XYZ file of C-alpha atoms in Angstrom:
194
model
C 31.483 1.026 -11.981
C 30.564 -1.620 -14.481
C 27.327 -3.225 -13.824
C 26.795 -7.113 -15.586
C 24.198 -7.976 -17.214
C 23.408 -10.764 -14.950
C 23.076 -8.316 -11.905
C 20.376 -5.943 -14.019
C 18.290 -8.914 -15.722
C 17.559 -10.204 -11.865
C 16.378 -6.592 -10.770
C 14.446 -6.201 -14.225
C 13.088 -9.787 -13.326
C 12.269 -8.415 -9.123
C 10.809 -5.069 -10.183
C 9.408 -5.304 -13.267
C 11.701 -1.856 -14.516
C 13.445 -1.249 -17.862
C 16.598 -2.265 -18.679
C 18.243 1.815 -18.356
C 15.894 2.180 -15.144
C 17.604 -1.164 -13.413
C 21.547 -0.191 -14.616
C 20.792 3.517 -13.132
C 19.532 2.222 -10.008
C 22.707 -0.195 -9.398
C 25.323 2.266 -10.220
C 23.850 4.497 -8.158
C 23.340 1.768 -5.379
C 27.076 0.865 -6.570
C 25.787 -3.105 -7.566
C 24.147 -3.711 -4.242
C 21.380 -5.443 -5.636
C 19.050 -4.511 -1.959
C 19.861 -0.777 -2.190
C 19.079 -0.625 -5.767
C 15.438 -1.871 -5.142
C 14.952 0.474 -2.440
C 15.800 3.094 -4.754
C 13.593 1.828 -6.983
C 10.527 1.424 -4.906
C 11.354 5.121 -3.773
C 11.490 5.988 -7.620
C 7.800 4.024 -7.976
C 6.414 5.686 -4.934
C 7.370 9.599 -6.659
C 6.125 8.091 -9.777
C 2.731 6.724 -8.463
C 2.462 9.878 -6.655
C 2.778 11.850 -10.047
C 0.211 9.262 -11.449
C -2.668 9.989 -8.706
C -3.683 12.770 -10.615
C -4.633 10.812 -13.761
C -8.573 9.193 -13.636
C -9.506 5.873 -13.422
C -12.213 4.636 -15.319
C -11.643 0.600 -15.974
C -10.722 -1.822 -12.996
C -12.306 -5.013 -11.116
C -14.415 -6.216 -8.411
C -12.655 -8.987 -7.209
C -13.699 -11.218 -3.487
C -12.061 -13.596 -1.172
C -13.772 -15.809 0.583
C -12.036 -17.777 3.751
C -13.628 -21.169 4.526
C -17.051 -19.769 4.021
C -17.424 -17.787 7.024
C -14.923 -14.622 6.283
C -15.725 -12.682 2.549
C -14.291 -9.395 1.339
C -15.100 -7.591 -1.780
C -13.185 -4.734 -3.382
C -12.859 -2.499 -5.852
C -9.491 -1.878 -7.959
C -10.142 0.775 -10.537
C -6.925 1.393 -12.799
C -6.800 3.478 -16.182
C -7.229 1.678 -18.790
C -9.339 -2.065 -19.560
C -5.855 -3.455 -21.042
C -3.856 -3.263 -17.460
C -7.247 -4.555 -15.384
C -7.192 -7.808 -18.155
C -3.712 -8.818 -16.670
C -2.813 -11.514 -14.298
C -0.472 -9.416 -12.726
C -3.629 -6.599 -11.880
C -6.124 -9.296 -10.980
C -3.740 -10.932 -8.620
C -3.255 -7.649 -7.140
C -6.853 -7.323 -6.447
C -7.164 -10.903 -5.374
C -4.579 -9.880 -2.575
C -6.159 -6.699 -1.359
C -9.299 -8.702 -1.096
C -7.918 -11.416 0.908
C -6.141 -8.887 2.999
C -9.026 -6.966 3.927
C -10.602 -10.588 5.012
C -7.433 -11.209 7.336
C -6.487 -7.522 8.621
C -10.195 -5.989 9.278
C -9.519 -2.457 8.365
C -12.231 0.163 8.922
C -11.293 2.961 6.153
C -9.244 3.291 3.187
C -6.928 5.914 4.264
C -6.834 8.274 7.238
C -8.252 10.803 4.771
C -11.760 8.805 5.176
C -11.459 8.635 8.785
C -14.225 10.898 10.519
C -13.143 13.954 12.171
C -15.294 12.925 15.131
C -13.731 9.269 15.173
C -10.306 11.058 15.378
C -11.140 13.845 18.162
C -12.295 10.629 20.375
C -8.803 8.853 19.908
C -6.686 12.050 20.637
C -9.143 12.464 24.016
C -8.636 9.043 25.085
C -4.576 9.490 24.234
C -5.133 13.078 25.838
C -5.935 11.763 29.083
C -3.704 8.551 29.107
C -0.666 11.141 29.070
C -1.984 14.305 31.082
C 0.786 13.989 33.674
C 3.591 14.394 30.810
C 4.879 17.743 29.487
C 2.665 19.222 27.017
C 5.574 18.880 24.029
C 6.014 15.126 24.931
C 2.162 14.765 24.734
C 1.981 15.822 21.510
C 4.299 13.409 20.324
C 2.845 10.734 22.297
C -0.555 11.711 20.904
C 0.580 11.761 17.115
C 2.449 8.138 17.485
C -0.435 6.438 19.209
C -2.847 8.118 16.124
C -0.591 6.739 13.687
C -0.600 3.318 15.490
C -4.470 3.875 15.037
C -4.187 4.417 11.625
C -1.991 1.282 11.307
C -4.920 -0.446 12.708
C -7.920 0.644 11.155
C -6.755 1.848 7.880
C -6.338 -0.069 4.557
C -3.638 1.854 3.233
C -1.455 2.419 6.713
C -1.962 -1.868 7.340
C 1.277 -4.104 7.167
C 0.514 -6.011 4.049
C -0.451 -9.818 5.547
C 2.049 -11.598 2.902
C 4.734 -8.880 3.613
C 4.658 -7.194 6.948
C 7.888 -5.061 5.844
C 5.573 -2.906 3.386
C 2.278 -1.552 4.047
C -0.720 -1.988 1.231
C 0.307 1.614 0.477
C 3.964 0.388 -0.659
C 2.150 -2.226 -2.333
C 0.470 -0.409 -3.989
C 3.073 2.626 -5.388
C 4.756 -0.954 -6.272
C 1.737 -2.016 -8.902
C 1.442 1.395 -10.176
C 5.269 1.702 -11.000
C 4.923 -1.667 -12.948
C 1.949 -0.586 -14.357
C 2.589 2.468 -15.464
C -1.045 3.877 -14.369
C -2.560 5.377 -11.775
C -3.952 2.205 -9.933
C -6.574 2.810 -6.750
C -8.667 0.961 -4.252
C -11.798 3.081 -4.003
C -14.062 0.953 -2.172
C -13.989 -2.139 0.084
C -16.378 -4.307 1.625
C -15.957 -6.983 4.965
C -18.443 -10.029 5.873
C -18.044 -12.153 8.628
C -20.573 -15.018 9.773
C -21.844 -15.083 13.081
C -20.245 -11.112 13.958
């Protein structure tokens, strides 16, 4: 299938990928233009996932403040001091910052949720669902923790200016254009008057 030049400059210009990266992606979508980002943000996510491994030693503090009663700070640590100088990186930030303003979470991922916390949430599921066989419990129990996690987590959390990805998508997004391991290691939430 012949791809046009037109079709891979406007998912170069969407994802921020190479020029071979966007012409594999459509002829493997076969030049549907949605299916070949998909791909791609699959293709970002294996790549950031390779990238976790790598350390993290520049970054920002960046903070949002909503009509001076709501303030988050966070921290974005990426590889290198080139990548955390760019608009693209500090906008990033900026968003995480804001979002953590807007969506409240409690915990970066449900790896920093305490063991405790999550023993009282599958004891208050645990009882809401005694009456059900024990197989369907389980499952019940597992889909209302992940609906916690949603909730309280930062990385699990719709993102607030696209509810169709998570912060976690968002993120596997940044480090795929980035090409570095990009991570939000700390967080902080203010609100007067709480």
């Amino acid at each position: 299938m012949t791809i046009s030049t037109q079709a891979i400059q406007q998912l170069r210009q969407a994802t921020g990928v190479g020029i071979m990266d966007a012409k594999k992606a459509l002829q493997e979508a076969e030049g549907d233009h949605d299916k070949a980002m998909e791909i791609l943000r699959k293709q970002g996510h294996d790549k950031a996932q390779k990238r976790a491994e790598r350390a993290t030693e520049s970054g920002i503090i960046d903070t949002y403040l909503h009509m001076g009663k709501i303030g988050a700070m966070v921290m974005v640590e990426c590889e290198t001091d080139f990548v955390a100088r760019t608009d693209e990186f500090q906008h990033f930030a900026h968003d995480i910052a804001m979002h953590v303003a807007a969506a409240e979470p409690q915990y970066i991922s449900p790896d920093d949720v305490p063991d405790s916390v999550i023993e009282q949430e599958k004891s208050v599921y645990a009882e809401e669902v005694q009456d059900k066989p024990e197989h369907i419990q389980e499952q019940v129990i597992s889909g209302k923790l992940d609906k916690f996690y949603e909730q309280v987590c930062l990385y699990k959390q719709p993102f607030i200016k696209d509810g169709e990805k998570t912060i976690e998508t968002y993120l596997a997004e940044q480090i795929a254009q980035t090409g570095e391991n990009i991570r939000i290691t700390d967080f902080s939430r203010m609100e007067l008057g709480a």
